[in-house]
mmCIF file of C-alpha atoms in Angstrom:
data_model
loop_
_atom_site.group_PDB
_atom_site.id
_atom_site.type_symbol
_atom_site.label_atom_id
_atom_site.label_comp_id
_atom_site.label_asym_id
_atom_site.label_seq_id
_atom_site.Cartn_x
_atom_site.Cartn_y
_atom_site.Cartn_z
ATOM 1 C CA UNK A 1 34.709 -34.019 -61.771
ATOM 2 C CA UNK A 2 37.883 -33.284 -63.673
ATOM 3 C CA UNK A 3 39.192 -31.281 -66.568
ATOM 4 C CA UNK A 4 41.905 -30.832 -69.208
ATOM 5 C CA UNK A 5 44.988 -28.796 -68.314
ATOM 6 C CA UNK A 6 46.877 -26.960 -71.045
ATOM 7 C CA UNK A 7 50.624 -27.464 -70.625
ATOM 8 C CA UNK A 8 53.527 -26.145 -72.666
ATOM 9 C CA UNK A 9 52.751 -25.479 -76.353
ATOM 10 C CA UNK A 10 49.088 -26.212 -75.619
ATOM 11 C CA UNK A 11 49.624 -29.961 -74.869
ATOM 12 C CA UNK A 12 46.584 -31.367 -73.131
ATOM 13 C CA UNK A 13 46.670 -33.336 -69.857
ATOM 14 C CA UNK A 14 43.272 -34.779 -68.884
ATOM 15 C CA UNK A 15 42.327 -35.806 -65.409
ATOM 16 C CA UNK A 16 39.391 -36.917 -63.238
ATOM 17 C CA UNK A 17 38.824 -36.504 -59.530
ATOM 18 C CA UNK A 18 37.449 -39.029 -57.069
ATOM 19 C CA UNK A 19 36.933 -39.346 -53.331
ATOM 20 C CA UNK A 20 36.618 -36.302 -51.040
ATOM 21 C CA UNK A 21 36.949 -32.949 -52.852
ATOM 22 C CA UNK A 22 38.322 -31.402 -49.629
ATOM 23 C CA UNK A 23 40.477 -34.298 -48.725
ATOM 24 C CA UNK A 24 44.203 -35.112 -48.627
ATOM 25 C CA UNK A 25 45.568 -35.059 -52.206
ATOM 26 C CA UNK A 26 46.782 -38.152 -53.841
ATOM 27 C CA UNK A 27 47.716 -38.689 -57.530
ATOM 28 C CA UNK A 28 46.678 -42.127 -58.828
ATOM 29 C CA UNK A 29 48.676 -43.430 -61.801
ATOM 30 C CA UNK A 30 46.763 -45.856 -64.027
ATOM 31 C CA UNK A 31 48.010 -49.091 -65.476
ATOM 32 C CA UNK A 32 49.022 -50.138 -68.967
ATOM 33 C CA UNK A 33 47.072 -49.717 -71.152
ATOM 34 C CA UNK A 34 44.714 -47.541 -69.063
ATOM 35 C CA UNK A 35 43.180 -44.161 -68.392
ATOM 36 C CA UNK A 36 42.095 -41.673 -65.763
ATOM 37 C CA UNK A 37 38.950 -43.708 -65.358
ATOM 38 C CA UNK A 38 40.862 -46.263 -63.250
ATOM 39 C CA UNK A 39 40.700 -43.679 -60.410
ATOM 40 C CA UNK A 40 37.162 -45.005 -59.837
ATOM 41 C CA UNK A 41 38.737 -47.989 -58.153
ATOM 42 C CA UNK A 42 39.814 -45.767 -55.296
ATOM 43 C CA UNK A 43 36.619 -43.762 -54.986
ATOM 44 C CA UNK A 44 34.846 -45.703 -52.116
ATOM 45 C CA UNK A 45 38.037 -45.974 -50.021
ATOM 46 C CA UNK A 46 38.954 -42.328 -50.710
ATOM 47 C CA UNK A 47 35.625 -41.056 -49.596
ATOM 48 C CA UNK A 48 35.823 -43.092 -46.417
ATOM 49 C CA UNK A 49 39.413 -41.829 -45.661
ATOM 50 C CA UNK A 50 38.814 -38.232 -46.673
ATOM 51 C CA UNK A 51 41.314 -38.514 -49.643
ATOM 52 C CA UNK A 52 41.112 -36.459 -52.795
ATOM 53 C CA UNK A 53 42.170 -38.692 -55.680
ATOM 54 C CA UNK A 54 43.390 -37.144 -58.920
ATOM 55 C CA UNK A 55 43.847 -39.613 -61.811
ATOM 56 C CA UNK A 56 45.391 -38.241 -65.017
ATOM 57 C CA UNK A 57 45.677 -39.756 -68.526
ATOM 58 C CA UNK A 58 49.280 -40.219 -69.366
ATOM 59 C CA UNK A 59 50.364 -38.865 -72.795
ATOM 60 C CA UNK A 60 48.677 -40.726 -75.625
ATOM 61 C CA UNK A 61 45.851 -42.145 -73.500
ATOM 62 C CA UNK A 62 42.317 -40.955 -73.148
ATOM 63 C CA UNK A 63 42.113 -37.208 -73.740
ATOM 64 C CA UNK A 64 45.833 -36.439 -73.106
ATOM 65 C CA UNK A 65 48.026 -35.637 -76.138
ATOM 66 C CA UNK A 66 50.742 -38.081 -77.240
ATOM 67 C CA UNK A 67 54.361 -37.019 -76.652
ATOM 68 C CA UNK A 68 56.922 -38.646 -78.908
ATOM 69 C CA UNK A 69 60.005 -40.169 -77.231
ATOM 70 C CA UNK A 70 58.945 -39.254 -73.737
ATOM 71 C CA UNK A 71 60.530 -41.037 -70.749
ATOM 72 C CA UNK A 72 59.458 -41.984 -67.243
ATOM 73 C CA UNK A 73 61.496 -39.081 -65.911
ATOM 74 C CA UNK A 74 59.337 -36.607 -67.863
ATOM 75 C CA UNK A 75 56.252 -37.509 -65.879
ATOM 76 C CA UNK A 76 57.087 -35.732 -62.588
ATOM 77 C CA UNK A 77 56.963 -32.372 -64.412
ATOM 78 C CA UNK A 78 53.453 -33.070 -65.571
ATOM 79 C CA UNK A 79 52.457 -34.036 -62.054
ATOM 80 C CA UNK A 80 53.944 -30.791 -60.720
ATOM 81 C CA UNK A 81 52.064 -28.783 -63.371
ATOM 82 C CA UNK A 82 48.777 -30.443 -62.418
ATOM 83 C CA UNK A 83 49.506 -30.046 -58.723
ATOM 84 C CA UNK A 84 50.153 -26.267 -59.239
ATOM 85 C CA UNK A 85 46.897 -25.881 -61.192
ATOM 86 C CA UNK A 86 45.044 -27.583 -58.392
ATOM 87 C CA UNK A 87 46.800 -25.656 -55.623
ATOM 88 C CA UNK A 88 48.694 -28.583 -53.981
ATOM 89 C CA UNK A 89 52.024 -27.888 -52.299
ATOM 90 C CA UNK A 90 52.455 -31.533 -51.178
ATOM 91 C CA UNK A 91 50.736 -34.704 -52.143
ATOM 92 C CA UNK A 92 50.893 -38.558 -52.228
ATOM 93 C CA UNK A 93 51.353 -40.668 -55.305
ATOM 94 C CA UNK A 94 50.180 -44.280 -55.987
ATOM 95 C CA UNK A 95 50.539 -46.298 -59.175
ATOM 96 C CA UNK A 96 48.963 -49.564 -60.061
ATOM 97 C CA UNK A 97 50.538 -52.023 -62.508
ATOM 98 C CA UNK A 98 52.004 -49.909 -65.374
ATOM 99 C CA UNK A 99 51.739 -46.866 -63.143
ATOM 100 C CA UNK A 100 54.414 -48.231 -60.806
ATOM 101 C CA UNK A 101 57.531 -46.945 -62.654
ATOM 102 C CA UNK A 102 55.962 -43.454 -62.610
ATOM 103 C CA UNK A 103 55.737 -43.629 -58.848
ATOM 104 C CA UNK A 104 59.431 -44.552 -58.726
ATOM 105 C CA UNK A 105 60.260 -41.637 -61.092
ATOM 106 C CA UNK A 106 58.434 -39.196 -58.826
ATOM 107 C CA UNK A 107 60.074 -40.650 -55.643
ATOM 108 C CA UNK A 108 63.430 -40.058 -57.309
ATOM 109 C CA UNK A 109 62.820 -36.628 -58.910
ATOM 110 C CA UNK A 110 60.393 -34.780 -56.474
ATOM 111 C CA UNK A 111 60.623 -36.440 -53.062
ATOM 112 C CA UNK A 112 60.450 -33.071 -51.277
ATOM 113 C CA UNK A 113 56.899 -32.704 -52.711
ATOM 114 C CA UNK A 114 55.639 -36.125 -51.688
ATOM 115 C CA UNK A 115 53.853 -37.142 -48.491
ATOM 116 C CA UNK A 116 53.814 -40.797 -49.585
ATOM 117 C CA UNK A 117 54.607 -43.050 -52.532
ATOM 118 C CA UNK A 118 53.101 -46.429 -53.243
ATOM 119 C CA UNK A 119 53.546 -49.103 -55.893
ATOM 120 C CA UNK A 120 50.614 -51.444 -56.273
ATOM 121 C CA UNK A 121 51.378 -54.617 -58.288
ATOM 122 C CA UNK A 122 53.791 -52.402 -60.219
ATOM 123 C CA UNK A 123 55.746 -53.323 -63.341
ATOM 124 C CA UNK A 124 59.478 -53.714 -62.601
ATOM 125 C CA UNK A 125 62.528 -53.364 -64.749
ATOM 126 C CA UNK A 126 63.004 -55.908 -67.550
ATOM 127 C CA UNK A 127 66.730 -55.480 -67.930
ATOM 128 C CA UNK A 128 67.516 -57.593 -64.783
ATOM 129 C CA UNK A 129 67.883 -61.362 -64.306
ATOM 130 C CA UNK A 130 64.665 -63.434 -64.139
ATOM 131 C CA UNK A 131 62.485 -60.373 -64.709
ATOM 132 C CA UNK A 132 59.682 -62.380 -66.391
ATOM 133 C CA UNK A 133 59.682 -65.515 -64.163
ATOM 134 C CA UNK A 134 56.021 -66.267 -63.446
ATOM 135 C CA UNK A 135 54.690 -63.864 -66.073
ATOM 136 C CA UNK A 136 51.916 -64.886 -68.386
ATOM 137 C CA UNK A 137 52.894 -66.096 -71.804
ATOM 138 C CA UNK A 138 51.085 -63.224 -73.566
ATOM 139 C CA UNK A 139 52.798 -60.534 -71.535
ATOM 140 C CA UNK A 140 56.184 -62.203 -71.988
ATOM 141 C CA UNK A 141 55.640 -62.158 -75.736
ATOM 142 C CA UNK A 142 54.563 -58.538 -75.868
ATOM 143 C CA UNK A 143 57.391 -57.135 -73.715
ATOM 144 C CA UNK A 144 59.972 -59.379 -75.347
ATOM 145 C CA UNK A 145 58.868 -58.181 -78.765
ATOM 146 C CA UNK A 146 59.091 -54.532 -77.679
ATOM 147 C CA UNK A 147 62.544 -55.085 -76.159
ATOM 148 C CA UNK A 148 63.989 -56.872 -79.203
ATOM 149 C CA UNK A 149 62.035 -55.184 -82.052
ATOM 150 C CA UNK A 150 60.580 -51.934 -80.724
ATOM 151 C CA UNK A 151 59.356 -50.918 -84.226
ATOM 152 C CA UNK A 152 56.865 -53.858 -84.017
ATOM 153 C CA UNK A 153 55.172 -52.628 -80.782
ATOM 154 C CA UNK A 154 52.448 -50.689 -82.629
ATOM 155 C CA UNK A 155 50.569 -53.418 -84.491
ATOM 156 C CA UNK A 156 49.633 -55.487 -81.455
ATOM 157 C CA UNK A 157 48.517 -52.357 -79.665
ATOM 158 C CA UNK A 158 46.405 -51.274 -82.602
ATOM 159 C CA UNK A 159 44.780 -54.675 -82.624
ATOM 160 C CA UNK A 160 44.163 -54.443 -78.873
ATOM 161 C CA UNK A 161 42.581 -51.000 -79.297
ATOM 162 C CA UNK A 162 40.307 -52.261 -82.087
ATOM 163 C CA UNK A 163 39.141 -55.166 -80.025
ATOM 164 C CA UNK A 164 38.566 -53.014 -76.963
ATOM 165 C CA UNK A 165 36.456 -50.519 -78.971
ATOM 166 C CA UNK A 166 34.345 -53.105 -80.845
ATOM 167 C CA UNK A 167 34.402 -56.319 -78.789
ATOM 168 C CA UNK A 168 34.897 -55.199 -75.186
ATOM 169 C CA UNK A 169 32.520 -57.776 -73.653
ATOM 170 C CA UNK A 170 34.095 -60.618 -75.526
ATOM 171 C CA UNK A 171 37.623 -59.424 -74.791
ATOM 172 C CA UNK A 172 36.859 -59.210 -71.003
ATOM 173 C CA UNK A 173 35.311 -62.653 -70.895
ATOM 174 C CA UNK A 174 38.323 -64.191 -72.671
ATOM 175 C CA UNK A 175 40.756 -62.399 -70.349
ATOM 176 C CA UNK A 176 38.871 -63.434 -67.171
ATOM 177 C CA UNK A 177 38.853 -67.139 -68.148
ATOM 178 C CA UNK A 178 42.677 -67.168 -68.056
ATOM 179 C CA UNK A 179 43.026 -65.291 -64.709
ATOM 180 C CA UNK A 180 43.788 -66.756 -61.240
ATOM 181 C CA UNK A 181 40.673 -67.380 -59.221
ATOM 182 C CA UNK A 182 41.019 -64.291 -56.967
ATOM 183 C CA UNK A 183 41.122 -62.026 -60.066
ATOM 184 C CA UNK A 184 38.111 -63.813 -61.553
ATOM 185 C CA UNK A 185 36.242 -63.268 -58.288
ATOM 186 C CA UNK A 186 37.163 -59.503 -58.266
ATOM 187 C CA UNK A 187 35.986 -59.009 -61.802
ATOM 188 C CA UNK A 188 32.780 -60.906 -61.106
ATOM 189 C CA UNK A 189 31.602 -57.804 -59.216
ATOM 190 C CA UNK A 190 29.511 -55.917 -61.765
ATOM 191 C CA UNK A 191 30.813 -52.482 -60.854
ATOM 192 C CA UNK A 192 34.444 -53.636 -61.212
ATOM 193 C CA UNK A 193 33.811 -55.317 -64.609
ATOM 194 C CA UNK A 194 32.015 -52.173 -65.924
ATOM 195 C CA UNK A 195 34.846 -49.884 -64.754
ATOM 196 C CA UNK A 196 37.525 -51.967 -66.386
ATOM 197 C CA UNK A 197 35.521 -52.257 -69.620
ATOM 198 C CA UNK A 198 35.137 -48.421 -69.767
ATOM 199 C CA UNK A 199 38.800 -48.058 -68.953
ATOM 200 C CA UNK A 200 39.929 -50.389 -71.749
ATOM 201 C CA UNK A 201 37.936 -48.465 -74.284
ATOM 202 C CA UNK A 202 39.087 -45.020 -73.027
ATOM 203 C CA UNK A 203 42.741 -46.028 -73.037
ATOM 204 C CA UNK A 204 42.583 -46.220 -76.899
ATOM 205 C CA UNK A 205 40.332 -43.160 -77.410
ATOM 206 C CA UNK A 206 43.151 -41.393 -79.245
ATOM 207 C CA UNK A 207 44.646 -44.443 -80.868
ATOM 208 C CA UNK A 208 47.439 -46.852 -79.990
ATOM 209 C CA UNK A 209 50.533 -44.707 -79.972
ATOM 210 C CA UNK A 210 50.450 -44.114 -76.183
ATOM 211 C CA UNK A 211 50.197 -47.795 -75.364
ATOM 212 C CA UNK A 212 52.788 -48.824 -77.994
ATOM 213 C CA UNK A 213 55.367 -46.297 -76.784
ATOM 214 C CA UNK A 214 54.856 -47.287 -73.171
ATOM 215 C CA UNK A 215 55.345 -50.955 -74.058
ATOM 216 C CA UNK A 216 58.746 -49.974 -75.418
ATOM 217 C CA UNK A 217 59.511 -47.805 -72.343
ATOM 218 C CA UNK A 218 58.807 -50.577 -69.925
ATOM 219 C CA UNK A 219 60.913 -53.057 -71.876
ATOM 220 C CA UNK A 220 64.101 -51.132 -72.139
ATOM 221 C CA UNK A 221 66.243 -49.278 -69.556
ATOM 222 C CA UNK A 222 64.137 -46.841 -67.585
ATOM 223 C CA UNK A 223 66.821 -44.117 -67.456
ATOM 224 C CA UNK A 224 67.299 -44.344 -63.728
ATOM 225 C CA UNK A 225 67.998 -46.956 -61.075
ATOM 226 C CA UNK A 226 65.720 -47.907 -58.269
ATOM 227 C CA UNK A 227 68.733 -47.886 -55.908
ATOM 228 C CA UNK A 228 68.914 -44.074 -56.400
ATOM 229 C CA UNK A 229 65.623 -43.498 -54.611
ATOM 230 C CA UNK A 230 66.132 -42.157 -51.081
ATOM 231 C CA UNK A 231 62.565 -41.613 -49.818
ATOM 232 C CA UNK A 232 60.412 -44.300 -48.290
ATOM 233 C CA UNK A 233 58.332 -46.233 -50.853
ATOM 234 C CA UNK A 234 55.573 -48.634 -50.038
ATOM 235 C CA UNK A 235 55.060 -51.657 -52.299
ATOM 236 C CA UNK A 236 52.088 -54.120 -52.403
ATOM 237 C CA UNK A 237 52.207 -57.303 -54.428
ATOM 238 C CA UNK A 238 49.974 -60.364 -54.896
ATOM 239 C CA UNK A 239 51.724 -63.722 -54.955
ATOM 240 C CA UNK A 240 49.244 -65.037 -57.534
ATOM 241 C CA UNK A 241 49.826 -62.206 -59.994
ATOM 242 C CA UNK A 242 50.496 -63.405 -63.571
ATOM 243 C CA UNK A 243 50.519 -60.005 -65.201
ATOM 244 C CA UNK A 244 53.185 -58.544 -62.976
ATOM 245 C CA UNK A 245 54.741 -61.588 -61.260
ATOM 246 C CA UNK A 246 55.925 -61.648 -57.677
ATOM 247 C CA UNK A 247 59.523 -61.798 -58.926
ATOM 248 C CA UNK A 248 59.207 -58.225 -60.062
ATOM 249 C CA UNK A 249 57.890 -57.142 -56.803
ATOM 250 C CA UNK A 250 60.646 -58.849 -54.893
ATOM 251 C CA UNK A 251 63.266 -57.266 -57.127
ATOM 252 C CA UNK A 252 61.847 -53.832 -56.568
ATOM 253 C CA UNK A 253 61.511 -54.375 -52.767
ATOM 254 C CA UNK A 254 65.145 -55.353 -52.632
ATOM 255 C CA UNK A 255 66.460 -52.580 -54.913
ATOM 256 C CA UNK A 256 64.692 -49.588 -53.415
ATOM 257 C CA UNK A 257 66.772 -48.771 -50.311
ATOM 258 C CA UNK A 258 63.876 -47.695 -48.068
ATOM 259 C CA UNK A 259 61.021 -50.000 -49.299
ATOM 260 C CA UNK A 260 58.206 -51.180 -47.075
ATOM 261 C CA UNK A 261 56.829 -54.221 -48.978
ATOM 262 C CA UNK A 262 53.721 -56.251 -48.313
ATOM 263 C CA UNK A 263 53.045 -59.478 -50.179
ATOM 264 C CA UNK A 264 49.637 -61.170 -50.152
ATOM 265 C CA UNK A 265 49.555 -64.960 -50.587
ATOM 266 C CA UNK A 266 46.002 -65.115 -51.925
ATOM 267 C CA UNK A 267 45.847 -62.111 -54.226
ATOM 268 C CA UNK A 268 46.287 -61.630 -57.950
ATOM 269 C CA UNK A 269 46.801 -58.628 -60.182
ATOM 270 C CA UNK A 270 43.256 -57.223 -60.098
ATOM 271 C CA UNK A 271 42.145 -58.566 -56.681
ATOM 272 C CA UNK A 272 44.909 -56.798 -54.921
ATOM 273 C CA UNK A 273 43.728 -53.227 -55.594
ATOM 274 C CA UNK A 274 40.041 -54.256 -55.542
ATOM 275 C CA UNK A 275 40.324 -55.803 -52.120
ATOM 276 C CA UNK A 276 42.989 -53.692 -50.370
ATOM 277 C CA UNK A 277 42.790 -50.095 -51.585
ATOM 278 C CA UNK A 278 41.414 -48.865 -48.231
ATOM 279 C CA UNK A 279 44.450 -50.269 -46.523
ATOM 280 C CA UNK A 280 46.798 -48.975 -49.218
ATOM 281 C CA UNK A 281 45.392 -45.378 -49.308
ATOM 282 C CA UNK A 282 45.366 -45.321 -45.469
ATOM 283 C CA UNK A 283 49.081 -46.147 -45.396
ATOM 284 C CA UNK A 284 49.929 -43.464 -47.909
ATOM 285 C CA UNK A 285 48.021 -40.703 -46.154
ATOM 286 C CA UNK A 286 48.844 -41.645 -42.655
ATOM 287 C CA UNK A 287 45.479 -43.157 -41.781
ATOM 288 C CA UNK A 288 46.388 -46.811 -41.930
#
């Protein structure tokens, strides 16, 4: 269940719903690159906890229209528009991986509308010391390229989209071989592998502009400081994460004034949400 919301000047914002249709509302922000289909991750836990999960494609992903030069701080307005269309006065937000900065932006801009905010293995700022310590070589290269030469962000994203559309199985097998053991185990589950394959294809449905611009966004100044956030923010981080290393989680946990951080010694980037979403959603909607 989902739809496409028409925003200003007819811009489209696509979303899917998961969990309990009558449950407590929670917006789920997908990773990078990603799509609304990642909300499927939360579906079993959301049904068990009576949570209504809304997962939207950010601009340039899936069925949502690209927005040139957008910033993280533009996202809360889109969330409010979707909340108004669905009749939500207050709601929780959670973001996995590349969705993390959008949780921070909402916590800063619209705290009065939020019942909870959670960052799950979330990307941290790159303009701080030791930001990429422990990060995989491939990610360090991509984010470093976007930071130093943003005009070159598009070609690798176009290639990634081509591979996702035409060689998804081979791409996933190659990725999994380089992952920590907990991530390999998580993606050995057929339903998880199928979901991530669908998501990787859907992310590039409209091309690579969305992923390329976000790569630049993550790599440069975010336009706000985590220290400005006043509301409580939960953070969950796997110590074996190579996509978003623990150094990023520790920095965010120290920078956000009212942060409740949980670190898992035996979890990676994918295994953390796969294995702990019931605990995470429960904390965000007061049922933990």
